[in-house]
Coordinates of N, CA and C in Angstrom, one line a residue:
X626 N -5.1 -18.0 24.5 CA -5.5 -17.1 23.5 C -4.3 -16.1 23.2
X627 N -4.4 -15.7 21.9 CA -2.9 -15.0 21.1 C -3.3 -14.0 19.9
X628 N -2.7 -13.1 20.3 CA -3.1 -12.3 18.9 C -1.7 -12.2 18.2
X629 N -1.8 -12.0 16.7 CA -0.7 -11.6 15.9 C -0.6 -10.2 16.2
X630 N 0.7 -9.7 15.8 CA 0.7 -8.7 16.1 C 2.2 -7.8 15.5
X631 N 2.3 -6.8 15.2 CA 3.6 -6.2 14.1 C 4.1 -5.7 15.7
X632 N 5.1 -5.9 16.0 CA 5.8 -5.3 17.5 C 7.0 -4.8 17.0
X633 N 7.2 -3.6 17.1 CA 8.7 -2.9 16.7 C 9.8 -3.2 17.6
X634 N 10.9 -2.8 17.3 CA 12.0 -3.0 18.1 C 12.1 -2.3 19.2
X635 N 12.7 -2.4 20.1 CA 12.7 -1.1 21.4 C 14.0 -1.2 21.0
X636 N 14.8 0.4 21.7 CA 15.7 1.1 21.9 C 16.3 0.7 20.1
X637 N 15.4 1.4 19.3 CA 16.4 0.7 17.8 C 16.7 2.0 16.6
X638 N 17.8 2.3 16.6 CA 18.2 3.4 15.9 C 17.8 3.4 14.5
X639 N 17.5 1.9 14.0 CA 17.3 1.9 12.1 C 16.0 2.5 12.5
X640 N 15.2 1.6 13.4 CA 13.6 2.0 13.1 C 13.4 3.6 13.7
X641 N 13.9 4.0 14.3 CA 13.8 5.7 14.6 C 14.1 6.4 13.8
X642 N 15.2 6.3 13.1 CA 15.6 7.2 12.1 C 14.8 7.0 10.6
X643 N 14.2 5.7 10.3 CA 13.4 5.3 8.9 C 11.8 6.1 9.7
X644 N 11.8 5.8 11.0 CA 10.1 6.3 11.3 C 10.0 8.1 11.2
X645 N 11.7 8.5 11.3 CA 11.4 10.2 11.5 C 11.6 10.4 10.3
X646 N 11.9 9.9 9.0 CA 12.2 10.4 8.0 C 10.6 9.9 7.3
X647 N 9.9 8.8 7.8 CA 8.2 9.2 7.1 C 7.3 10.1 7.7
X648 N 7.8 9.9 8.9 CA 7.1 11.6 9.5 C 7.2 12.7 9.3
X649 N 8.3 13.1 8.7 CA 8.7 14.5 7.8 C 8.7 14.2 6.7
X650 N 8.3 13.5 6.2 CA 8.0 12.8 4.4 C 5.8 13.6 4.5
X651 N 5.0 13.1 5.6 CA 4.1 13.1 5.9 C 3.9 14.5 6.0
X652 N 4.3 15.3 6.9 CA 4.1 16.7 7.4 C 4.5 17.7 6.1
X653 N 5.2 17.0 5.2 CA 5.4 18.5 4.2 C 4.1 18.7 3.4
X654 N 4.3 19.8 3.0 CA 3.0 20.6 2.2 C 2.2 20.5 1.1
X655 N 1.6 20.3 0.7 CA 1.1 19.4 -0.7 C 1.4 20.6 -2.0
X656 N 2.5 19.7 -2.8 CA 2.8 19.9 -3.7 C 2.8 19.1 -5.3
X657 N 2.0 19.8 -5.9 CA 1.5 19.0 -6.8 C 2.7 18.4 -7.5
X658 N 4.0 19.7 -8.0 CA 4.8 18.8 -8.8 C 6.2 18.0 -7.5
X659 N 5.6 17.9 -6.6 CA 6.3 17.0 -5.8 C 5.7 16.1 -5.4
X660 N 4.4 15.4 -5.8 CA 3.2 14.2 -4.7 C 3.9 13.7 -4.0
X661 N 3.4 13.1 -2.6 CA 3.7 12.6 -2.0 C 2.8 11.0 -2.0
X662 N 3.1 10.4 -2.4 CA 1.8 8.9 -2.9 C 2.7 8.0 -2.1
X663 N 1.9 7.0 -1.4 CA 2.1 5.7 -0.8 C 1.9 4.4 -1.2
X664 N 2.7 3.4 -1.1 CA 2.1 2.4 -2.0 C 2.5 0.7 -1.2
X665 N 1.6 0.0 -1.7 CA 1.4 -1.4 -0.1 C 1.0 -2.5 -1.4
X666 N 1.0 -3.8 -0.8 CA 0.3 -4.7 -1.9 C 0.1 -6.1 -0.9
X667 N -0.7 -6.8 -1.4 CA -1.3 -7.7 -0.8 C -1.1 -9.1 -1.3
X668 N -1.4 -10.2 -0.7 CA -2.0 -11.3 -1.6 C -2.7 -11.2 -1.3
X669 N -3.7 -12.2 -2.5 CA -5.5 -12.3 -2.6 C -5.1 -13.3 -3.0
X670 N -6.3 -14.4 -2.2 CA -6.6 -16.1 -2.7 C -8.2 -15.9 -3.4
X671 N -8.0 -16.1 -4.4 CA -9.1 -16.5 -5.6 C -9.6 -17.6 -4.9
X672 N -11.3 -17.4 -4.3 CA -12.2 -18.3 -4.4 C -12.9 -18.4 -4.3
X673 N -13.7 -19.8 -5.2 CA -15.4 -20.1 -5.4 C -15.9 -21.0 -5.1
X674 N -17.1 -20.8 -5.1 CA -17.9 -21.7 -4.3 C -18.6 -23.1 -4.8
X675 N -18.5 -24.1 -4.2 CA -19.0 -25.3 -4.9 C -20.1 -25.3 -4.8
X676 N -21.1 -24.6 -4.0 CA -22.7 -24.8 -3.7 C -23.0 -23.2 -4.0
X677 N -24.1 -23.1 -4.8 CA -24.4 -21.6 -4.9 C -24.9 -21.2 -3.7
X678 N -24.4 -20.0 -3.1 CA -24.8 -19.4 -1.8 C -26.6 -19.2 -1.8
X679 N -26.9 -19.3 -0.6 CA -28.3 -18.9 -0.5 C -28.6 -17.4 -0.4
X680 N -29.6 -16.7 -1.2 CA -29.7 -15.0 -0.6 C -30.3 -14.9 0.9
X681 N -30.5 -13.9 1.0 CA -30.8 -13.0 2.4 C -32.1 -13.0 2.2
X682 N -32.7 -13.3 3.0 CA -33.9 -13.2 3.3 C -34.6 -12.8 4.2
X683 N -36.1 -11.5 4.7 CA -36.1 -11.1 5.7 C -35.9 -11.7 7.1
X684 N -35.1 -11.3 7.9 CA -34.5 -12.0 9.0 C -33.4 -13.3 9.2
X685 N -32.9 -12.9 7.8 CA -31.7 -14.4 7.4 C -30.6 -13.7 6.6
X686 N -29.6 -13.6 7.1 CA -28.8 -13.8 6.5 C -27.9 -14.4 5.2
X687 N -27.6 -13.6 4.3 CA -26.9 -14.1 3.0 C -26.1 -16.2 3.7
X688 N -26.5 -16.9 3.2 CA -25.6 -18.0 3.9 C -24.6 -18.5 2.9
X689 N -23.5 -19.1 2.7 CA -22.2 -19.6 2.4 C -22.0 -20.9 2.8
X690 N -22.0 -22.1 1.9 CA -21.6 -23.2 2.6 C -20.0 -22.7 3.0
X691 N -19.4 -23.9 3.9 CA -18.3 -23.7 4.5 C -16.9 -23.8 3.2
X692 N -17.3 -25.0 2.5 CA -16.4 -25.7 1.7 C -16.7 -24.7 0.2
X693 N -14.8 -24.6 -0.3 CA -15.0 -23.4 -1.4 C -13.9 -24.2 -2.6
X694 N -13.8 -23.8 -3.7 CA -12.6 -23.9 -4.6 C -11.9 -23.1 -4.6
X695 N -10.5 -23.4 -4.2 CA -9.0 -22.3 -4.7 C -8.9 -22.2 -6.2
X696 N -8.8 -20.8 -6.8 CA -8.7 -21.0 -7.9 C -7.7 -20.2 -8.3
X697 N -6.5 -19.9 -7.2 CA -5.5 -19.4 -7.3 C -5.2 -18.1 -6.8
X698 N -4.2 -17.7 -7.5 CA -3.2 -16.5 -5.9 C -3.3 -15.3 -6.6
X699 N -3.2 -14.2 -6.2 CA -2.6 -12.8 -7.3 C -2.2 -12.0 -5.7
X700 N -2.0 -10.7 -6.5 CA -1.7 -9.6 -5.6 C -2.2 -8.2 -6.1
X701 N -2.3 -7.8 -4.9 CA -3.4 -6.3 -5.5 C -2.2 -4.7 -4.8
X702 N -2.5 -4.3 -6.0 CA -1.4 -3.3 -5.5 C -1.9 -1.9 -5.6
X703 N -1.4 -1.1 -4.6 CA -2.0 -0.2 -3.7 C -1.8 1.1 -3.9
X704 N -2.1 2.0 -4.3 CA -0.8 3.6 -4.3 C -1.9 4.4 -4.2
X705 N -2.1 4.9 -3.1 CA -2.6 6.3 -2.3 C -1.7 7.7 -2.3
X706 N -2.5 8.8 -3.0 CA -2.2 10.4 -2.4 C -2.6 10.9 -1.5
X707 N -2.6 10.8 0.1 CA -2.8 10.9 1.3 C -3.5 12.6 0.8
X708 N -2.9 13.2 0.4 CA -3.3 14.8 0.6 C -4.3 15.2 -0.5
X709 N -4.5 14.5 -1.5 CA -4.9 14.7 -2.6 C -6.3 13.6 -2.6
X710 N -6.8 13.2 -1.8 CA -7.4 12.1 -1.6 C -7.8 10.9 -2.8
X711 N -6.3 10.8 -4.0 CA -6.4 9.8 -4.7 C -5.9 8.5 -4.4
X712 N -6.9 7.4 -5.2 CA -5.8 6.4 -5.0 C -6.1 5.4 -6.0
X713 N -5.4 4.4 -6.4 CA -5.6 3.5 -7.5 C -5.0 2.3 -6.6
X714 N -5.9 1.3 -7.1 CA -5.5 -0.1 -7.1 C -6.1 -1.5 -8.2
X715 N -5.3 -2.3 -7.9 CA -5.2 -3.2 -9.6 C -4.2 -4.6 -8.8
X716 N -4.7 -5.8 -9.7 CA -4.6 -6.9 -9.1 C -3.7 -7.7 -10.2
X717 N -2.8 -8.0 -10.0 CA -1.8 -8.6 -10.9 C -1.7 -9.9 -11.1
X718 N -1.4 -11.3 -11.6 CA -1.0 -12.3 -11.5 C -0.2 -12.8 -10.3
X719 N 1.1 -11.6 -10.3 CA 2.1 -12.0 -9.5 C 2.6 -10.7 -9.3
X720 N 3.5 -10.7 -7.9 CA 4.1 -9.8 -7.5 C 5.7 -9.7 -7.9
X721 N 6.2 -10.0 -8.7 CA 7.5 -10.1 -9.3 C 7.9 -8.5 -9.1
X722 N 9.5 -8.3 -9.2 CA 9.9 -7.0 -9.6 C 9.2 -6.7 -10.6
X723 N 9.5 -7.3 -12.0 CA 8.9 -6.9 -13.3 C 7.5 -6.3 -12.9
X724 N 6.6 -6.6 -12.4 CA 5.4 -6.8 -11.9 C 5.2 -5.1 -11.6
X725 N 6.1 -5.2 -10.3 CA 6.4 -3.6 -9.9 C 6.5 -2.7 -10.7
X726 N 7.7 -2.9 -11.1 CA 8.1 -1.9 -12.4 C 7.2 -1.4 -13.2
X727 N 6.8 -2.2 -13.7 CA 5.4 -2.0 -14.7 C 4.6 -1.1 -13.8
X728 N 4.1 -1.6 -12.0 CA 3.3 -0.3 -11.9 C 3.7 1.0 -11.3
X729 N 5.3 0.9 -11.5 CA 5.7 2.0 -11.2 C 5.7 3.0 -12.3
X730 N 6.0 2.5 -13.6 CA 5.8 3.4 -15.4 C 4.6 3.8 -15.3
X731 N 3.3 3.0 -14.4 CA 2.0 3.8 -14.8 C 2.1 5.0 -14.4
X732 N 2.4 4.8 -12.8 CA 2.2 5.5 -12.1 C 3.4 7.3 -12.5
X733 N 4.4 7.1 -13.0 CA 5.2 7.9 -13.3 C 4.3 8.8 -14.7
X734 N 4.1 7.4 -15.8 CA 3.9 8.2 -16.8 C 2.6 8.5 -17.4
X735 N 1.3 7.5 -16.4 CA -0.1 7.8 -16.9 C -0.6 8.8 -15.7
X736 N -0.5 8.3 -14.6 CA -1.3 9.0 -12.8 C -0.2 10.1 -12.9
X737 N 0.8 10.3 -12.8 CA 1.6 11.8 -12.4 C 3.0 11.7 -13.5
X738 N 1.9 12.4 -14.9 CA 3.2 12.5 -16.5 C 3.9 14.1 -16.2
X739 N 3.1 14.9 -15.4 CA 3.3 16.0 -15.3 C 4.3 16.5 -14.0
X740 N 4.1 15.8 -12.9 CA 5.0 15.7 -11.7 C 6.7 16.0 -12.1
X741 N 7.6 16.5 -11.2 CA 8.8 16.5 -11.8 C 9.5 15.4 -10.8
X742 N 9.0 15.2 -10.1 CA 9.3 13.8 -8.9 C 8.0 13.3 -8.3
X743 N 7.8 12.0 -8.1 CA 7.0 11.5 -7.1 C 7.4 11.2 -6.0
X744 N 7.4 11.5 -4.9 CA 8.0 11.3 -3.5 C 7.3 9.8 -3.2
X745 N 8.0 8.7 -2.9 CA 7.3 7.2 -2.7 C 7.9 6.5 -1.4
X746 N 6.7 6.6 -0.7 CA 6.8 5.7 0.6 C 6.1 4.4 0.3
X747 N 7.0 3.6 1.0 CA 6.8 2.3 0.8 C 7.6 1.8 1.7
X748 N 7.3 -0.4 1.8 CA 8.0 -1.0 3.1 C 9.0 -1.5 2.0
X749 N 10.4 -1.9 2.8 CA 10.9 -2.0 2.2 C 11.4 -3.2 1.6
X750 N 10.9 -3.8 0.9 CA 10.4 -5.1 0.1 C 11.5 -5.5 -0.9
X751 N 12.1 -6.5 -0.9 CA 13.0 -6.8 -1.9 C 12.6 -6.0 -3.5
X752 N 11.6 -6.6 -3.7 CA 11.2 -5.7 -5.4 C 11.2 -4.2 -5.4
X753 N 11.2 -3.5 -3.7 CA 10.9 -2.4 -3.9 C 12.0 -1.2 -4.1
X754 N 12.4 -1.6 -5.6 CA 14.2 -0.5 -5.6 C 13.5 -0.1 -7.2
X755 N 14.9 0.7 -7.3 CA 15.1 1.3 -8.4 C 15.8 0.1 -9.3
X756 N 16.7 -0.6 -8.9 CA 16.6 -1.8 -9.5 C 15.8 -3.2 -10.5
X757 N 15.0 -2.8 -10.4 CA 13.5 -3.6 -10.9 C 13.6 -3.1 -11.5
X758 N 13.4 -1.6 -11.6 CA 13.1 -0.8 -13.2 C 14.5 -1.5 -14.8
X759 N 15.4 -1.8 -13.9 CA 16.5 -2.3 -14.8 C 16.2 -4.2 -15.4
X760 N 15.3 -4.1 -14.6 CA 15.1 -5.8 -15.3 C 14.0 -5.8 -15.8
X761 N 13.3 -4.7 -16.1 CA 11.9 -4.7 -16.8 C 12.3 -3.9 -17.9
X762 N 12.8 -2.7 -18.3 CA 13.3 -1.5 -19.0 C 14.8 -1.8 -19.7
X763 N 14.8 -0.8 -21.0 CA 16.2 -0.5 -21.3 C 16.6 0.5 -19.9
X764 N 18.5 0.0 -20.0 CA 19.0 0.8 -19.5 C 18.6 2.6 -19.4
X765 N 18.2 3.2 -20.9 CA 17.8 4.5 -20.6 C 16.7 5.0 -20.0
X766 N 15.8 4.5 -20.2 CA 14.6 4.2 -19.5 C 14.1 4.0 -18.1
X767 N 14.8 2.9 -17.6 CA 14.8 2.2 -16.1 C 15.6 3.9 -15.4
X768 N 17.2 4.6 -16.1 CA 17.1 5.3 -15.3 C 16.1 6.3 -15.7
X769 N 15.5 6.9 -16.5 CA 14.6 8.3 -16.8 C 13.6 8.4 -15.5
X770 N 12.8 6.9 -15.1 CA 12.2 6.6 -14.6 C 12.5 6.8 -12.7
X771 N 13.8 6.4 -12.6 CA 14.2 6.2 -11.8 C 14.9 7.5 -11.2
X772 N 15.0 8.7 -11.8 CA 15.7 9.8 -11.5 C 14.5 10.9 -11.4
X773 N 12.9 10.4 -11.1 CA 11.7 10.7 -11.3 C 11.4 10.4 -10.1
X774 N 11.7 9.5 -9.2 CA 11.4 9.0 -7.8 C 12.4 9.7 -6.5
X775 N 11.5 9.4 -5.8 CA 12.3 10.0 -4.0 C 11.6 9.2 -3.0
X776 N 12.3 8.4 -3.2 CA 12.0 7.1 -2.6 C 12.5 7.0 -0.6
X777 N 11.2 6.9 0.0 CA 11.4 7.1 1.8 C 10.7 5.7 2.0
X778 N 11.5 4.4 2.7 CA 11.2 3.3 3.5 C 10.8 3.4 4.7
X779 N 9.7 2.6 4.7 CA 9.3 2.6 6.4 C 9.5 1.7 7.0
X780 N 10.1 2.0 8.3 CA 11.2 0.7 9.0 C 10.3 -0.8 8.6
X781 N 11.7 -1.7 8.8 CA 11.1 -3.1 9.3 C 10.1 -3.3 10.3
X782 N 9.1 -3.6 10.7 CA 8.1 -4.1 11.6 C 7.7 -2.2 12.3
X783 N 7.6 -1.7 10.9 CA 6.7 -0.3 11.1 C 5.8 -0.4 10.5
X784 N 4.9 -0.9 9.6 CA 4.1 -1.1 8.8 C 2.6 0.1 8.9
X785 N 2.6 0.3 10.0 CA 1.3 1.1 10.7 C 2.3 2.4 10.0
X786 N 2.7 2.9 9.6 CA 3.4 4.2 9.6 C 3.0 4.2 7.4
X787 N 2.6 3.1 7.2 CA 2.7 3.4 5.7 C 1.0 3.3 5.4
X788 N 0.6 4.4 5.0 CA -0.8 5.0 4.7 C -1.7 4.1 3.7
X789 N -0.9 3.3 2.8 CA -1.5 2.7 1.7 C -1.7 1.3 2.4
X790 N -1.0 1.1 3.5 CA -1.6 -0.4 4.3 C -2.9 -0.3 4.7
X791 N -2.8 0.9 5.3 CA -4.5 1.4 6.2 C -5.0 1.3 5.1
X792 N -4.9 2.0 3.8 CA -6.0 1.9 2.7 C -6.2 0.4 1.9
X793 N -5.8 -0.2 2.3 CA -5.7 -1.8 1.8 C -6.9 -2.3 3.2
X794 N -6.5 -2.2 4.2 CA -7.6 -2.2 5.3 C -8.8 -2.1 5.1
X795 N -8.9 -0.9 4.5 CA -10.2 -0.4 4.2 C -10.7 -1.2 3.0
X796 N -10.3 -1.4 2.2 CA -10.5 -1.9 1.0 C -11.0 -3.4 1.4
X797 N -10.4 -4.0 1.8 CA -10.8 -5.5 2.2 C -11.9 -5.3 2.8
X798 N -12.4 -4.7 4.2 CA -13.6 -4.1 4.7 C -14.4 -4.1 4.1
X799 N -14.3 -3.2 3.4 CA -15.4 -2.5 2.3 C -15.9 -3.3 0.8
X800 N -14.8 -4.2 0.5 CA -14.5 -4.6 -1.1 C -14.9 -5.9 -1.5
X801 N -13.8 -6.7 -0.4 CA -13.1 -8.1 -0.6 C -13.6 -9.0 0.9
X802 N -15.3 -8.2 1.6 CA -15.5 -9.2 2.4 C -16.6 -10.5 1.8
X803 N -16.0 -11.0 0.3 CA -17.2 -12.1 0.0 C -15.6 -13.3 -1.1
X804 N -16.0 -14.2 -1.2 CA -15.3 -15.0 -2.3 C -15.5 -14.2 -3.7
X805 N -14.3 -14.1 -4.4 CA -14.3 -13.7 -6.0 C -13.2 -14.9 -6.6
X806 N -13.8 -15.4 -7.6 CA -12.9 -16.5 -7.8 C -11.9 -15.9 -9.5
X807 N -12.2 -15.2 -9.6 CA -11.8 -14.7 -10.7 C -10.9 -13.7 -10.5
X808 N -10.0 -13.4 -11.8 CA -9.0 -12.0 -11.7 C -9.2 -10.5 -12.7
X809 N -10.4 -11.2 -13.5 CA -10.9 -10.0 -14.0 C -12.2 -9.8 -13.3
X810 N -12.8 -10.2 -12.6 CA -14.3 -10.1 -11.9 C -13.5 -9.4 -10.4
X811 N -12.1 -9.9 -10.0 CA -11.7 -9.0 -8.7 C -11.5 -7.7 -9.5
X812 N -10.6 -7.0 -10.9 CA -10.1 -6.0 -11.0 C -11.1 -5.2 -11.2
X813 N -12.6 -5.8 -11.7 CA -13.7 -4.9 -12.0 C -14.5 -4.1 -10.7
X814 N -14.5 -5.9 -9.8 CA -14.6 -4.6 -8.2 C -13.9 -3.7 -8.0
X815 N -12.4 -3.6 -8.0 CA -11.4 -2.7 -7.2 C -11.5 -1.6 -8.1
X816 N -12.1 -2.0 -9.5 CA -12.0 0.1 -10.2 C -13.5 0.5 -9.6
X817 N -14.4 0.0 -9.3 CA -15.5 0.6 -9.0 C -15.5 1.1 -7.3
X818 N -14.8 0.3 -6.4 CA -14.2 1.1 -5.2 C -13.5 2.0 -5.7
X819 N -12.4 2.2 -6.2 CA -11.5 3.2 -6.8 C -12.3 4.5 -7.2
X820 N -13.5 4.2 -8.0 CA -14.0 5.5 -8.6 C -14.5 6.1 -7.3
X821 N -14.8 5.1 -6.4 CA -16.0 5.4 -5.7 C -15.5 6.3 -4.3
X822 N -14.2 5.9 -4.0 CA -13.0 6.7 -3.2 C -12.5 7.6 -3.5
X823 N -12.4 7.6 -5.0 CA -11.6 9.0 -5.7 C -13.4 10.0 -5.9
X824 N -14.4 9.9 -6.4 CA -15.2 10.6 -6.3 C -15.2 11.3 -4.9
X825 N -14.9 10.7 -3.9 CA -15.6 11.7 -2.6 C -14.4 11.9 -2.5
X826 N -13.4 12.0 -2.8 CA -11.8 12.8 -2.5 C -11.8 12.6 -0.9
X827 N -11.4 11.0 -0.7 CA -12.0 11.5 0.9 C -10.0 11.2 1.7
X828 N -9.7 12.3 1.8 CA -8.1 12.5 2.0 C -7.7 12.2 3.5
X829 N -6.4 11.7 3.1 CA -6.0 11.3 4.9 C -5.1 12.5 5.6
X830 N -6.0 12.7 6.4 CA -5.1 13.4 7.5 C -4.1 13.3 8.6
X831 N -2.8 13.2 8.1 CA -2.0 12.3 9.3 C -1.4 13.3 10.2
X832 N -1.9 12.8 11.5 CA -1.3 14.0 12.7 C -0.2 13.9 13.7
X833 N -0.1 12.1 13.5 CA 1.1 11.7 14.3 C 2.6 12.9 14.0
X834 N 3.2 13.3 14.5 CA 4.6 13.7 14.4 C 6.0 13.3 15.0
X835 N 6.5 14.1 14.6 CA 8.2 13.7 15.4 C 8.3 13.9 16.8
X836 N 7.3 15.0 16.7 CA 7.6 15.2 18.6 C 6.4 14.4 19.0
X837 N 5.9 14.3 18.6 CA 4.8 12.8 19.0 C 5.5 11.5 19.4
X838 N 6.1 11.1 18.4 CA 7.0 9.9 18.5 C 7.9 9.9 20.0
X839 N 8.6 10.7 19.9 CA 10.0 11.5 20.4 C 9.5 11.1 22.5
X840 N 8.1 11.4 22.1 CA 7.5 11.5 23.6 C 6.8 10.1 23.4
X841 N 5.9 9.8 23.0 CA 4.9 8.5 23.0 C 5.9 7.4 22.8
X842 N 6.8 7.0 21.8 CA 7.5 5.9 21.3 C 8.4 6.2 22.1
X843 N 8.7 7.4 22.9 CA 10.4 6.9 23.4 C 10.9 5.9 23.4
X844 N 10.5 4.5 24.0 CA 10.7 2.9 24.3 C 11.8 2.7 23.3
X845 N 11.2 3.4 21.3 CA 11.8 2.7 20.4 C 13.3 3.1 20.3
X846 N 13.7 4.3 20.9 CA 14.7 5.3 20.4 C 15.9 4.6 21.4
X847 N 16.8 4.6 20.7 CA 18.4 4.1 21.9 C 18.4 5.1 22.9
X848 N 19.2 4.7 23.7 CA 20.1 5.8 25.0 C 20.8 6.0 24.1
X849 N 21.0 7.4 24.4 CA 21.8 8.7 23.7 C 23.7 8.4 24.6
X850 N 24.5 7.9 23.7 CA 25.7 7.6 24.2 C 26.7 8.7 24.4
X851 N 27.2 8.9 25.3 CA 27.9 10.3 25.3 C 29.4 9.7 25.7
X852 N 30.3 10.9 25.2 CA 31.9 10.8 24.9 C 32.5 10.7 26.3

């Protein structure tokens, strides 16, 4: 028996220094025209059922035959306000830069038009730069956009450190425990979780810290080299 599992690096200076710089990304004070929002994305496999499921019945369970139809891939993308207990998510065709970009302009010019920066944690994903904005956008644009961000990565094989993964957790749990074979029948679920998350404002409180780390994680941090 084997579990999967995300294992960080021991004695590893990138991942110490990317994990202290989300933990002091985390601990500052909620400022509206500075949000602090987190953002994660998923694949989703679209699928349906060749046999209509049977309902629930007293003392029976909803049943599912075994055998289903793939009716193809998307990705659902993630962006939580940890302090503000907002969050929005939405399911795309594909995960391309362009893809990004696009929900990065929402998020800059529809969710926070008023913000003078969005502070954005995220893993650090090929699509995930200021770069994308330049293959989706005019030059002026891509940068307007891009001089609007404060962009904090969370190490390689840190993933537990980025708040919008936990909220994708939750979501699956709560959302995406049945087949949807569709991509407008998945996005119609995920706004009705969405309203239903943002109505109770139910906000994350993160208490891990630096001196937390510093003592619990020691393992991750190098020997300190001296002259």
């Amino acid at each position: 028996m084997k579990k999967c599992w995300t294992i960080p690096p021991a004695a590893n200076a990138a991942f110490a220094a990317a994990m202290e710089d989300v933990l002091a990304v985390y601990h500052r004070p909620f400022d509206p025209a500075r949000p602090v929002v987190c953002m994660d994305e998923k694949p989703y496999q679209l699928l349906g059922h060749v046999r209509d499921p049977l309902p629930a019945q007293p003392g029976r369970d909803r049943r599912e035959d075994n055998e289903y139809v793939r009716s193809g891939t998307c990705s659902i993308f993630c962006w939580v306000e940890p302090l503000r207990g907002w969050r929005r998510v939405d399911a795309r065709p594909r995960r391309t830069r362009v893809d990004w970009a696009h929900q990065v302009e929402h998020l800059l010019t529809v969710d926070y038009p008023d913000a003078a920066t969005v502070v954005l944690v995220m893993d650090n994903l090929n699509t995930h730069t200021t770069a994308s904005l330049y293959e989706a956008f005019d030059p002026a644009k891509a940068f307007a956009l891009a001089q609007r961000l404060e962009i904090h990565h969370t190490p390689k094989h840190g993933s537990w450190l980025n708040i919008a993964e936990i909220e994708l957790s939750a979501l699956t749990r709560q959302c995406l425990d049945r087949r949807i074979d569709d991509l407008t029948v998945l996005n119609t679920e995920l706004a009705a979780w969405q309203q239903h998350t943002n109505s109770n404002q139910r906000q994350v409180d993160w208490h891990f810290t630096t001196d937390d780390a510093r003592v619990k994680l020691r393992h991750l941090y190098p020997t300190t080299r001296r002259n």
